[in-house]
Coordinates of C-alpha atoms and ligand atoms in Angstrom, one line a residue:
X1481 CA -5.1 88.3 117.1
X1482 CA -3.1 90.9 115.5
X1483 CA -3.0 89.4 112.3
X1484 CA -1.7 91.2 109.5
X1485 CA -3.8 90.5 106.9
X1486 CA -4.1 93.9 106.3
X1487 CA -0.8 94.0 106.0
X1488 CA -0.4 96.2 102.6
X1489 CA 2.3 94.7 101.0
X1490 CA 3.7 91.1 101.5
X1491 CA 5.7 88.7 99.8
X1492 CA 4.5 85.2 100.0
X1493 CA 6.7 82.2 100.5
X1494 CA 5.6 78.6 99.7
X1495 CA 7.7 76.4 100.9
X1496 CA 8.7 73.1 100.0
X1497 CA 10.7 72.0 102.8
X1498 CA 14.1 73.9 102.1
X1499 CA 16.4 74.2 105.4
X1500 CA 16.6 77.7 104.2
X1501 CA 12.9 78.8 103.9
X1502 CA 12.9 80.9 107.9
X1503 CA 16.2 82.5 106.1
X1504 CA 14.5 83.3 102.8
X1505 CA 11.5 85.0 104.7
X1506 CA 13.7 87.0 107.0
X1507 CA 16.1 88.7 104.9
X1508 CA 13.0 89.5 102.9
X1509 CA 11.8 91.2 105.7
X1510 CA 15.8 93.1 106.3
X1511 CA 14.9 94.6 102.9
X1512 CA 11.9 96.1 104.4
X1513 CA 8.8 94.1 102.9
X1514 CA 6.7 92.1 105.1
X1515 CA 6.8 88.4 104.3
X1516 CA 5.3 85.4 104.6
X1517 CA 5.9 81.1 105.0
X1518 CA 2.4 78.9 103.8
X1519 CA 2.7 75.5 103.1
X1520 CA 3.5 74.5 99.3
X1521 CA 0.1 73.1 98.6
X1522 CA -1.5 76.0 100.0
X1523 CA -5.2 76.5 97.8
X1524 CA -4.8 79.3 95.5
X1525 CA -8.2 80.6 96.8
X1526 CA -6.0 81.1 99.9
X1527 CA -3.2 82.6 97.6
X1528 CA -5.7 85.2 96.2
X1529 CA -6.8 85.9 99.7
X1530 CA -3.3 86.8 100.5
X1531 CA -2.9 89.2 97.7
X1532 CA 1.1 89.0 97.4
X1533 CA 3.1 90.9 95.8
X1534 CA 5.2 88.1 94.4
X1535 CA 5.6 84.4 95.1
X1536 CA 8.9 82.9 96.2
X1537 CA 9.5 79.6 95.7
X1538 CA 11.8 77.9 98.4
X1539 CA 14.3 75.1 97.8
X1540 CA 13.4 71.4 98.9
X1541 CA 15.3 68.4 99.2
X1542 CA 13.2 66.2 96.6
X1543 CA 13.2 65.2 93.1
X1544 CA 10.4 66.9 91.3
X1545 CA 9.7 63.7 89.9
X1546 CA 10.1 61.6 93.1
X1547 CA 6.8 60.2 94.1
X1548 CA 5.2 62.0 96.2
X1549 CA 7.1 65.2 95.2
X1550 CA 5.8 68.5 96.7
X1551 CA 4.0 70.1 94.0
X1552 CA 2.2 73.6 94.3
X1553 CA -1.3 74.6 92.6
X1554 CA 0.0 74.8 88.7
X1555 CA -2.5 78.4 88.6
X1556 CA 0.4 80.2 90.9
X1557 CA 1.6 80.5 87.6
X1558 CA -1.2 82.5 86.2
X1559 CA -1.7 84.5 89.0
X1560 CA -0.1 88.0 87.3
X1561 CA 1.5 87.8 90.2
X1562 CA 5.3 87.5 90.3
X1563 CA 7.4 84.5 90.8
X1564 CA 10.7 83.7 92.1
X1565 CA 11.8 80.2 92.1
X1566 CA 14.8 78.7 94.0
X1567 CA 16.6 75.7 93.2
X1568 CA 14.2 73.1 93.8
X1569 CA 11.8 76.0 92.8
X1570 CA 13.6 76.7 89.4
X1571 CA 13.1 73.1 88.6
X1572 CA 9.6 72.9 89.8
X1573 CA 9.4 75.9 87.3
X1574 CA 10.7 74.4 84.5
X1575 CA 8.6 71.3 85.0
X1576 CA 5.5 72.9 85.2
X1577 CA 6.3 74.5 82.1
X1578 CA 7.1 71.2 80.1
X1579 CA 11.2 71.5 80.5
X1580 CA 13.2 67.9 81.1
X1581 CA 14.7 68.3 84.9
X1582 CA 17.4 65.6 84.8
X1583 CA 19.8 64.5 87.2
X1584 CA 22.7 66.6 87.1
X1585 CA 26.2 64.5 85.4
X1586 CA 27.6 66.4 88.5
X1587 CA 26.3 67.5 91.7
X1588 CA 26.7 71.0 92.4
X1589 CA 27.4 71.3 96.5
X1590 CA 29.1 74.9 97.4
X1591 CA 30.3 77.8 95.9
X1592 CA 30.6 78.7 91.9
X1593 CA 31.1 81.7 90.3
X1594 CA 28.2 83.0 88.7
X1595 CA 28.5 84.6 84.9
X1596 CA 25.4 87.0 84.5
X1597 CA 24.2 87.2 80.3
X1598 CA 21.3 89.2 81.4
X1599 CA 22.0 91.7 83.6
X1600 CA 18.6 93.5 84.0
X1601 CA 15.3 93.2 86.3
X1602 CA 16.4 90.2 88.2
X1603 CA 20.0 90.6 87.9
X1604 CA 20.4 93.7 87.5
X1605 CA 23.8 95.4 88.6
X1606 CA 24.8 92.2 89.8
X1607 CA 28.3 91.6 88.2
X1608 CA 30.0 88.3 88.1
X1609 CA 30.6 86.7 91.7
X1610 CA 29.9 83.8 94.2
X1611 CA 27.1 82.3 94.7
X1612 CA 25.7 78.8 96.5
X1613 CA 24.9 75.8 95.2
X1614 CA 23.3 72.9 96.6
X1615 CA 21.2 70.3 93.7
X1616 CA 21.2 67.3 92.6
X1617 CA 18.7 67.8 89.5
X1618 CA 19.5 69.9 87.0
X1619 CA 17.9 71.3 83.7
X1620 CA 18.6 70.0 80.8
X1621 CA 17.0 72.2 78.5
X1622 CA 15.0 75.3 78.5
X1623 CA 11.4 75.9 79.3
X1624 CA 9.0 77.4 76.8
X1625 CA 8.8 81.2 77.0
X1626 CA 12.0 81.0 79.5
X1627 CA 15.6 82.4 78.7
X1628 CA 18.6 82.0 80.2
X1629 CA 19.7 84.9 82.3
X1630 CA 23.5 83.7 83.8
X1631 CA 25.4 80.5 84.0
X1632 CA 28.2 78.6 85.9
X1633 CA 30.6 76.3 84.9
X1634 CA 28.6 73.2 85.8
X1635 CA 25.2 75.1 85.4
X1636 CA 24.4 76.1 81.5
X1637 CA 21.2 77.8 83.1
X1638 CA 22.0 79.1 86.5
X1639 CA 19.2 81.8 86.3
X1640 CA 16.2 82.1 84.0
X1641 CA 13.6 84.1 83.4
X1642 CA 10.2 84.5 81.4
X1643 CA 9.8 88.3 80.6
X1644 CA 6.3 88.2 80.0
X1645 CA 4.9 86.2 82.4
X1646 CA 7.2 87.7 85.5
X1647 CA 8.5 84.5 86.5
X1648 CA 12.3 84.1 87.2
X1649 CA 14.1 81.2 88.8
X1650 CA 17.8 80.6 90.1
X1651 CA 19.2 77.5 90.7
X1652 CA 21.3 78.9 93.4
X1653 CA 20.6 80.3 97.0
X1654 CA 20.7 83.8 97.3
X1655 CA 18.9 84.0 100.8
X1656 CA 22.4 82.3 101.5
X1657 CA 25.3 84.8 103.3
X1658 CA 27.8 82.6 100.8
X1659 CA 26.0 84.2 97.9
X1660 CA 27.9 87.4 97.4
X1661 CA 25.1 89.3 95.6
X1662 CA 21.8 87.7 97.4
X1663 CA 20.2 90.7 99.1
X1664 CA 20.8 92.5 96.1
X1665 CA 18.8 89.7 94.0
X1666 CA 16.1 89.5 96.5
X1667 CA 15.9 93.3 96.4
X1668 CA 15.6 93.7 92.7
X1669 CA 13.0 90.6 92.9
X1670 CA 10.6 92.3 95.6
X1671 CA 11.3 96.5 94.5
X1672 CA 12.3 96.3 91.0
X1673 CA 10.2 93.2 89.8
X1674 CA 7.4 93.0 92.6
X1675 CA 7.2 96.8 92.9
X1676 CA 6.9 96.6 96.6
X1677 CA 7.8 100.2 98.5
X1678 CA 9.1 98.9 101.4
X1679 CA 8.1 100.0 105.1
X1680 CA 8.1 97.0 107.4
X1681 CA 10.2 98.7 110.1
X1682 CA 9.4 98.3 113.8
X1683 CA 7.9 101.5 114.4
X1684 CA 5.2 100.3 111.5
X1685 CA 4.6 97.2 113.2
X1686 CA 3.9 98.9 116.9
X1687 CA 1.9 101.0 115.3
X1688 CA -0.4 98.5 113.6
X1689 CA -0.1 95.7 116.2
X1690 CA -1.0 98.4 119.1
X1691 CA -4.0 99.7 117.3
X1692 CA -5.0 95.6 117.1
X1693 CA -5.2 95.1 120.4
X1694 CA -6.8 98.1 121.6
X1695 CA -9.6 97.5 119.4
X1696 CA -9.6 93.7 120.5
X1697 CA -9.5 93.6 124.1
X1698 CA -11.7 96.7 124.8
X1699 CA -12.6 97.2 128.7
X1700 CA -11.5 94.0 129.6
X1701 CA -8.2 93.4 131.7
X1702 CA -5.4 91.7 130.4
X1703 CA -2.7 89.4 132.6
X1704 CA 0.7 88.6 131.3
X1705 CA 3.3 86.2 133.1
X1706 CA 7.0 88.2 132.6
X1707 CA 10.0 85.5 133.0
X1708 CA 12.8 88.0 132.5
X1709 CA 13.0 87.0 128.8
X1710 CA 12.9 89.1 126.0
X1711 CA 9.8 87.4 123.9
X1712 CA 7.5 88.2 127.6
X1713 CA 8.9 91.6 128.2
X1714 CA 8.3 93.0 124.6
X1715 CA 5.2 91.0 124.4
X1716 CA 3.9 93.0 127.7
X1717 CA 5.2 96.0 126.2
X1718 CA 3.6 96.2 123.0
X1719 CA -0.4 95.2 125.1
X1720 CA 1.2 98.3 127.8
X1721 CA 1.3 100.5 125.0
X1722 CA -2.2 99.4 123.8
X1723 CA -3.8 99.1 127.2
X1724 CA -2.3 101.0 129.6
X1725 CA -3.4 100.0 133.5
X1726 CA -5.8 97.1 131.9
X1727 CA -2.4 95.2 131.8
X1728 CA -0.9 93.4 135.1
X1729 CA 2.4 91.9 134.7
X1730 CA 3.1 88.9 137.2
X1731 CA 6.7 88.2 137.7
X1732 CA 6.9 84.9 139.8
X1733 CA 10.3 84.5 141.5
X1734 CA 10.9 80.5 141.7
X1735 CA 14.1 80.7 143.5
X1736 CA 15.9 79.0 140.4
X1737 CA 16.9 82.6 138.9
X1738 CA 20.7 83.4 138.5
X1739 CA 22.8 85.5 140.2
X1740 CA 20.8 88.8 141.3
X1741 CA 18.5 87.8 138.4
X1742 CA 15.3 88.6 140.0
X1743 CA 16.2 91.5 141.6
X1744 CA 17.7 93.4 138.1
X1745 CA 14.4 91.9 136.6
X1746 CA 12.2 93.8 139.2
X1747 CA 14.2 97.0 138.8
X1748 CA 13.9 96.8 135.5
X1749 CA 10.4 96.0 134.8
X1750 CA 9.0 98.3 137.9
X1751 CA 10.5 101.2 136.2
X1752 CA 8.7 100.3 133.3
X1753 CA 5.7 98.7 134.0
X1754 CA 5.6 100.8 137.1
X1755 CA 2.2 100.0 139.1
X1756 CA 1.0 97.6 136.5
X1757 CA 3.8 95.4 137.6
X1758 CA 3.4 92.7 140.7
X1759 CA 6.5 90.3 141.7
X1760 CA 5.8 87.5 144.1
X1761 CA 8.5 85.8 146.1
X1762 CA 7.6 82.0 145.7
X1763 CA 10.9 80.3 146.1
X1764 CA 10.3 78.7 149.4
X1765 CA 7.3 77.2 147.9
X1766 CA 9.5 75.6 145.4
X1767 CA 12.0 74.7 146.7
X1768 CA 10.5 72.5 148.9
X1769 CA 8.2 71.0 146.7
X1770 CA 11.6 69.9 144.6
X1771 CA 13.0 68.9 147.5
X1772 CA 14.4 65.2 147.1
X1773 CA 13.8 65.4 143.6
X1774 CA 16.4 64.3 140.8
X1775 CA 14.4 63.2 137.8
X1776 CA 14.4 65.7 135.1
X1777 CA 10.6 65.0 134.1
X1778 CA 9.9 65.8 137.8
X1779 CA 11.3 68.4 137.6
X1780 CA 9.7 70.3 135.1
X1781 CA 6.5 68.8 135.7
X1782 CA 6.5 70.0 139.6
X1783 CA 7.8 73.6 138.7
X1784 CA 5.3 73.9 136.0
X1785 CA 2.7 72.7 138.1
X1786 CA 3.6 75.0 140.9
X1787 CA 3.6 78.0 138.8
X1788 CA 0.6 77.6 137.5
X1789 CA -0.7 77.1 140.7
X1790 CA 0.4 81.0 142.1
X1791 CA 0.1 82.9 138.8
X1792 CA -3.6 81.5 139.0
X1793 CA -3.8 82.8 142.9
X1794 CA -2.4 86.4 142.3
X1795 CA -4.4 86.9 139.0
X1796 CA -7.9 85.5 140.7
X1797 CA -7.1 88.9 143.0
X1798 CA -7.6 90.7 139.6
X1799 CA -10.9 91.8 138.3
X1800 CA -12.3 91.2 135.0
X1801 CA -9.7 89.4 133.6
X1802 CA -10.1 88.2 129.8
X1803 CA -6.8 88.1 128.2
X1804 CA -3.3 86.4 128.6
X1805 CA -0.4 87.9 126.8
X1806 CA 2.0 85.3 125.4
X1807 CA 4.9 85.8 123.9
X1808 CA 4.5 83.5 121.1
X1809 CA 7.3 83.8 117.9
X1810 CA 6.7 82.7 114.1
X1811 CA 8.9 79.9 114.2
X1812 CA 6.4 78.6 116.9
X1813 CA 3.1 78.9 114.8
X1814 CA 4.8 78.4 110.8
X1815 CA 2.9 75.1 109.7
X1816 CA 5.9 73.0 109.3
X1817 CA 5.8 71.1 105.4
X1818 CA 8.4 68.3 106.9
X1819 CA 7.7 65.1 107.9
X1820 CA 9.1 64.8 111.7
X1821 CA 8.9 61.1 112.1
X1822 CA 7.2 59.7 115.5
X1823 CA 6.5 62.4 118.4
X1824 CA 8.3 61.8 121.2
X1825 CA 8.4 63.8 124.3
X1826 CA 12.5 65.1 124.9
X1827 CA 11.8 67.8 127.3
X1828 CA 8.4 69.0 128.7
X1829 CA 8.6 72.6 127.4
X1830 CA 6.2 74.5 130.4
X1831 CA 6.3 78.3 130.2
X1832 CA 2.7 79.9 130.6
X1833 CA 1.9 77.4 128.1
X1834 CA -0.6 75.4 129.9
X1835 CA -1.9 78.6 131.1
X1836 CA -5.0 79.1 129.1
X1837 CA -6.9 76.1 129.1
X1838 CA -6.5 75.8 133.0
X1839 CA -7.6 79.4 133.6
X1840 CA -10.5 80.3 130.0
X1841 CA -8.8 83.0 128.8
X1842 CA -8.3 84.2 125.6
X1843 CA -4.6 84.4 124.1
X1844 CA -3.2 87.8 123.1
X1845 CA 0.0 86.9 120.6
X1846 CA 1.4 89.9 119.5
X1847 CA 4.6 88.6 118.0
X1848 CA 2.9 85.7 116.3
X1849 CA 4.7 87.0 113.1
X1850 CA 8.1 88.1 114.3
X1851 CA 11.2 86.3 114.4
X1852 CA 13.4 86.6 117.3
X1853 CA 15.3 89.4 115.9
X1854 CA 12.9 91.3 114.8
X1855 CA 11.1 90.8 118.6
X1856 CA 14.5 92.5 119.8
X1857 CA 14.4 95.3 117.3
X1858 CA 10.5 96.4 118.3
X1859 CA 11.5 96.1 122.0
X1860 CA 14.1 98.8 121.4
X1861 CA 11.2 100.8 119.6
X1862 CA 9.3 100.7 122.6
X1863 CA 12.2 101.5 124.9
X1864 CA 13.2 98.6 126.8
X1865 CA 16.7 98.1 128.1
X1866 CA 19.4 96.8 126.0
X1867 CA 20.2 94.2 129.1
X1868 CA 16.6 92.8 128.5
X1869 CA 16.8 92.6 124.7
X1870 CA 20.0 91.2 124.3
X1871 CA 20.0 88.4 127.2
X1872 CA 20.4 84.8 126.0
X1873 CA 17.2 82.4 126.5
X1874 CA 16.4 81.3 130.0
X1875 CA 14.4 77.7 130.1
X1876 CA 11.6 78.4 132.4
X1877 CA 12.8 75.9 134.7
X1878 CA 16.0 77.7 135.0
X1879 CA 18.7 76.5 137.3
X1880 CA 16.2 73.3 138.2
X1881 CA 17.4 71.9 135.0
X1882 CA 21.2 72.9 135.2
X1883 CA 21.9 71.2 138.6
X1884 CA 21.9 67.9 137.4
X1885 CA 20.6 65.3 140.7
X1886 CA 19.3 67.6 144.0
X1887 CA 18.5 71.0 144.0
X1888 CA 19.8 72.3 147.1
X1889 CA 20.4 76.0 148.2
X1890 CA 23.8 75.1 148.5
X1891 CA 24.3 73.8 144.9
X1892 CA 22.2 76.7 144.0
X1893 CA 24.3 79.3 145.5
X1894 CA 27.5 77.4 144.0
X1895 CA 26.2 77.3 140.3
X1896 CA 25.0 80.8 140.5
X1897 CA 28.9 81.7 141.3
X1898 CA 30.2 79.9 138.6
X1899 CA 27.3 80.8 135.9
X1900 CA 28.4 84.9 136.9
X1901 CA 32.1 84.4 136.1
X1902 CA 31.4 82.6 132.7
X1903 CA 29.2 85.5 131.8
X1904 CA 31.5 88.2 133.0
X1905 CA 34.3 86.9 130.8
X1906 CA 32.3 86.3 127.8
X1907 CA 31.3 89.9 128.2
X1908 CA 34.7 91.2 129.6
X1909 CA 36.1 89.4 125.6
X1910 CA 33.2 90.9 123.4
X1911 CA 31.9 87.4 123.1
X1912 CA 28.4 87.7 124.9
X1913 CA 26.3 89.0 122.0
X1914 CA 27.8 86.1 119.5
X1915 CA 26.9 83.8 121.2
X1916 CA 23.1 82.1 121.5
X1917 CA 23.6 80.7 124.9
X1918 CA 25.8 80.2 127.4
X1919 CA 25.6 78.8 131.3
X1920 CA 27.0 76.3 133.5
X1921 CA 26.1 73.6 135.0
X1922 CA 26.6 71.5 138.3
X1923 CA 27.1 67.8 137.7
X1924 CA 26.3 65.1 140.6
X1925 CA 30.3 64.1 140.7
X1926 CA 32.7 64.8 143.3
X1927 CA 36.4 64.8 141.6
X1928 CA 40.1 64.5 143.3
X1929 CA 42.2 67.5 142.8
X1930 CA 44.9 69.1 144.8
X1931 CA 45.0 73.0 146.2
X1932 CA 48.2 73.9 148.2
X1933 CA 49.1 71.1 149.5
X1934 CA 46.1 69.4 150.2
X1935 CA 43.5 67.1 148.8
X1936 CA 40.2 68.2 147.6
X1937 CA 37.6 66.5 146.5
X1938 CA 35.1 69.2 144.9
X1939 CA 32.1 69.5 142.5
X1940 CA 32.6 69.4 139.0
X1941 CA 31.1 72.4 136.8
X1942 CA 30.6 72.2 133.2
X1943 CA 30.2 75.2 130.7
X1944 CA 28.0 74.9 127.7
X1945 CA 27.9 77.6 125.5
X1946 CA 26.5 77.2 121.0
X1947 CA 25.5 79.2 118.4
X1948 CA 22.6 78.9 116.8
X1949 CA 19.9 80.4 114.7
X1950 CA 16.8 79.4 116.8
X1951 CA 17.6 76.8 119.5
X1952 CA 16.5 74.1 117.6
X1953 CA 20.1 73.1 116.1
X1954 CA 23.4 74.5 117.8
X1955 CA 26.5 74.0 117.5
X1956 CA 29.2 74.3 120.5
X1957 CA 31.1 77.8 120.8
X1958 CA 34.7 78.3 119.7
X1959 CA 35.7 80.1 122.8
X1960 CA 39.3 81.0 122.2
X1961 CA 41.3 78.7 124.3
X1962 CA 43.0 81.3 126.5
X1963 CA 39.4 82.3 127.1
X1964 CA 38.6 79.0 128.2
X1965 CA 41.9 79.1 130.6
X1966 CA 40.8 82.6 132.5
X1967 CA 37.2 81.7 132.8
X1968 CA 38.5 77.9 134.7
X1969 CA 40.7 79.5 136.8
X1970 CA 38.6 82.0 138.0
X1971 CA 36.2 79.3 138.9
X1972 CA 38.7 77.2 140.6
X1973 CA 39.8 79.7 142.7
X1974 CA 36.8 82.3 143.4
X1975 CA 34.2 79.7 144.0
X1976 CA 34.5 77.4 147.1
X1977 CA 33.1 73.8 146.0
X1978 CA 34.1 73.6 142.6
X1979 CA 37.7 72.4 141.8
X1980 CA 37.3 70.9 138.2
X1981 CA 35.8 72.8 134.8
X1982 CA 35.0 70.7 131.5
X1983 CA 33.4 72.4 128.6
X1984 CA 30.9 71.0 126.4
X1985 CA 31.8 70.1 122.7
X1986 CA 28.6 68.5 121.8
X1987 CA 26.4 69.8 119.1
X1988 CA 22.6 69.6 118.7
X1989 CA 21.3 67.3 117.7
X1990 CA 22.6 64.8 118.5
X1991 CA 22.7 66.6 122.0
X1992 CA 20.6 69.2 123.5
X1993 CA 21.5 72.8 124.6
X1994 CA 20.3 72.4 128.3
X1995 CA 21.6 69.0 129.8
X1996 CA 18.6 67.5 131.3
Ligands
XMP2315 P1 17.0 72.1 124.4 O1 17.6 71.8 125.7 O2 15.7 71.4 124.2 O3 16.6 73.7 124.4 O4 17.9 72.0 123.3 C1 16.3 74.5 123.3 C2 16.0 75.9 123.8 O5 14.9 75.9 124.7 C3 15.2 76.3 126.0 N1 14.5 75.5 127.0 C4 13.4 75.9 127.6 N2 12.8 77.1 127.5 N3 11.2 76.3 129.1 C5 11.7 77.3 128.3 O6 11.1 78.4 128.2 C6 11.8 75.1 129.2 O7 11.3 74.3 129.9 C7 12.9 74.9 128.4 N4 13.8 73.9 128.2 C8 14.7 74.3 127.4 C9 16.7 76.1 126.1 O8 17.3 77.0 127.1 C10 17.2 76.4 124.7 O9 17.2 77.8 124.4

């Protein structure tokens, strides 16, 4: 629902299968103008339906004369509508416009220093400095009606432009951070070029989105399931705002929560959801229904089951009930253009997601369009605790998947004492908010080691903690070493049960963030 199609302004991106497409979109959207990702072959009926602003181009990893190469509608040219085309974009560009693309006598991977000629519209105030490069194809001459706007050593046209027809292309990156002068590129491309005036701030978009939903769900009452998580809680918020007492939260406590988890997560969202919000106590239940259990697939399929299976009993005690809230991001619902090979199953993903079907309702998605930054920024608009916003993401299955073999309350009450002190001394070093996650987890190995004099033979606990963008690649952490040191020892000798730590170096892929 919530669509912004009456969004005033936006800036459309087709994209063509560039790694940095999400990127290009969102630091549009840090300059203030609402933006877009539709698939390069997108119909230009749909384009006109759109109305953009301007047109961006992404990059893409093929040959515009590879078979098969991703080519747009040719009228996106015609459209009197600015364009903006990056590197596989500026070729695409010149190609359509009857310009040789060649293969380049020397790839052009990294940094260069760019030389502006041309140093208005596009490039305006943008004096000589780094930018990134990453092609394999380069022009080899220009494109009719085109001129050459900077260059680089290795690039004779680095940036181009038509004057007359608003199209300008640059073979480098500037959504990049390695690309000194890149917001300042975007900006003059979207204000100075595009004319856009700017106003996608948060406050705008609770405005708009809460005025949405009021008018869609009317009378009708509206449940939403609230893990803890940020995308839930500002999710509820923004339908609170709309709906007022139509909207009952659920907050079902599995028993797999961390340390005094679901008691800060009632605190917090009683005092904000105050009546309107309902916690049930189901760990028993679970708990014994994963008793015996070590197979991760189990797992996940019994707790999803068995949440689905209470959430449906409280909310039947509900009358009138239409709507489910979801907290549903853009990265979720953009129509990837890439080809992902054979779908295979890695982990079974169950939040609320199996939610609908099983119970008819119809999904209310508020955040459809946001990215998860921006999802933190309109949470603080609507005034929900810094604690919520910036907490790192929870799997649904929680600790279920982080004690690896049986769940037991013991193991439970062991990894929830060595998950604490990892996050207290990320947050006692400053390290907490730079990193995307971070937990621990209990491994089915018992290991020799010696305290006093005497022989133990304890649990080992691991600690996995990456950076990412969006879960979907990480890379592991560089916790400082002496870090590392403070954080083992603490374990070691604060948690009885544990007498080894190891910390995880793998990245993702090949690996994945949780271990099972
Ligand atoms: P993986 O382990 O697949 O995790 O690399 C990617 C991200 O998803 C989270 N995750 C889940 N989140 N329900 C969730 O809501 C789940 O079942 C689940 N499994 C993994 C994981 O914590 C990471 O952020």
């Amino acid at each position: 629902m919530t669509s912004n199609q009456n969004q005033s302004e936006r800036i459309l991106i087709l994209d063509f299968g560039s790694q940095y497409t999400q990127l290009i979109t969102r630091k549009v959207r840090e300059l203030g103008v609402y933006s877009e990702i539709k698939p390069y072959n997108t119909s230009i009926d749909d384009i006109h339906e759109l109305n953009p602003n301007g047109i961006i181009l992404s990059g893409g990893p093929d040959s515009v004369y590879a078979e098969n190469a991703p080519l747009p509608a040719k009228e996106i040219f015609d459209l009197s509508v600015p364009v903006l085309g990056i590197c596989y974009g500026l070729q695409l560009t010149a190609y359509f416009h009857g310009a040789k693309v060649g293969e380049s006598k020397k790839r052009e991977y990294g940094l260069a220093e760019l030389q502006v000629d041309r140093a208005t519209d596009l490039l305006r105030s943008v004096p000589a400095s780094q930018v990134w490069m990453s092609h394999g194809d380069a022009l080899t001459e220009l494109p009719a009606g085109f001129q050459s706007i900077a260059h680089t050593d290795n690039s004779q046209f680095a940036a181009l432009a038509n004057l007359e027809k608003q199209i300008y292309c640059v073979q480098f990156h500037p959504e990049v951070s390695h690309t000194v002068e890149g917001q300042k590129i975007l900006s003059n491309f979207i204000y100075g070029i595009c004319r856009c005036q700017g106003g996608w701030t948060p406050s705008a978009f609770v405005e708009e989105t809460v005025t949405g939903i009021r008018s869609a769900i009317g009378r009708d009452n509206v449940i939403c399931g609230l893990s803890g998580g940020v995308d839930s809680a500002v999710a509820a918020a923004l339908v609170y705002e709309a709906v007022g007492d139509q909207l009952t939260c659920i907050f079902v406590d599995n028993g797999l929560m961390r340390k005094d988890e679901a008691e800060e997560v009632e605190d917090t969202f009683k005092a904000y959801f105050k009546a309107n919000f309902i916690s049930i106590d189901a760990s028993n239940l679970f708990l014994a229904k994963l008793a015996g259990v070590t197979e991760p697939e189990r797992k996940r399929k019994i707790i999803g089951e068995t949440f689905i299976e209470v959430f449906e009993e409280e909310s039947n005690k509900i009358a009138n009930v239409k709507y489910l809230v979801q907290g549903t991001l853009y990265p979720d619902v953009i129509e990837s253009v890439s080809t992902q090979g054979p779908s295979v199953t890695i982990k079974t993903h169950h939040n609320v997601g199996g939610l609908p079907d099983v119970m008819r309702l119809d999904l209310v998605e508020p955040l459809r369009e946001l990215f998860k930054d921006e999802v933190r920024r309109v949470g603080k608009e609507l005034g929900l605790s810094a604690k919520i916003l910036g907490r790192h993401p929870f799997p649904g299955p929680g600790l279920a998947v982080r004690i690896l073999g049986e769940i037991t309350e013991e193991r439970l009450a062991i990894l929830r004492e060595v998950d604490a002190i990892f996050i207290d001394e990320l947050r006692n070093h400053d390290l907490y908010d730079e990193i995307w996650q971070a937990f621990a987890v209990l491994l089915p190995v018992k290991t020799v080691g010696v305290m006093g004099d005497l022989r133990t033979y304890e649990n080992v606990a691991g600690l996995r903690a990456v950076t990412s963008e969006d879960g979907m690649t990480a890379d592991w952490a560089r916790i400082p070493h002496d870090v590392l040191a403070t954080i083992s020892s603490r374990i070691i000798n604060e948690v009885r049960g544990v007498n080894r730590v190891v910390y995880d170096v793998s990245s993702k892929p090949p690996s994945t963030i949780e271990w099972e």
